[in-house]
């Protein structure tokens, strides 16, 4: 809020109203958690790598 970002809520039980966010979670699950890493540090490395690729390297479509 301090940065001028407003909160928008979706109706309960309507994930299709927030498709981009739901898709990000599906991609995260597929690429960074299945199968789980051997230990916490290895799992954290996978999350960190996912975030880097997801935010900076993956191809995006126009909004």
PDB file of C-alpha atoms in Angstrom, residues 28-29 31-49:
ATOM      1  CA  UNK A  28       7.046 -23.916  -9.404  1.00  0.00           C
ATOM      2  CA  UNK A  29       5.685 -27.239  -8.212  1.00  0.00           C
ATOM      3  CA  UNK A  31      10.129 -27.564 -11.765  1.00  0.00           C
ATOM      4  CA  UNK A  32      11.356 -27.089  -8.202  1.00  0.00           C
ATOM      5  CA  UNK A  33       9.646 -29.612  -5.946  1.00  0.00           C
ATOM      6  CA  UNK A  34       9.057 -32.844  -7.858  1.00  0.00           C
ATOM      7  CA  UNK A  35      10.889 -34.882  -6.689  1.00  0.00           C
ATOM      8  CA  UNK A  36      11.942 -33.194  -3.469  1.00  0.00           C
ATOM      9  CA  UNK A  37      15.630 -32.561  -2.931  1.00  0.00           C
ATOM     10  CA  UNK A  38      17.671 -34.593  -0.468  1.00  0.00           C
ATOM     11  CA  UNK A  39      17.921 -31.826   2.129  1.00  0.00           C
ATOM     12  CA  UNK A  40      16.807 -28.287   2.918  1.00  0.00           C
ATOM     13  CA  UNK A  41      19.873 -26.578   1.436  1.00  0.00           C
ATOM     14  CA  UNK A  42      19.574 -28.412  -1.875  1.00  0.00           C
ATOM     15  CA  UNK A  43      15.869 -27.607  -1.992  1.00  0.00           C
ATOM     16  CA  UNK A  44      16.575 -23.930  -1.323  1.00  0.00           C
ATOM     17  CA  UNK A  45      19.082 -23.903  -4.187  1.00  0.00           C
ATOM     18  CA  UNK A  46      16.390 -25.265  -6.508  1.00  0.00           C
ATOM     19  CA  UNK A  47      13.950 -22.560  -5.385  1.00  0.00           C
ATOM     20  CA  UNK A  48      16.573 -19.843  -5.844  1.00  0.00           C
ATOM     21  CA  UNK A  49      17.414 -21.109  -9.333  1.00  0.00           C
TER      22      UNK A  49
END
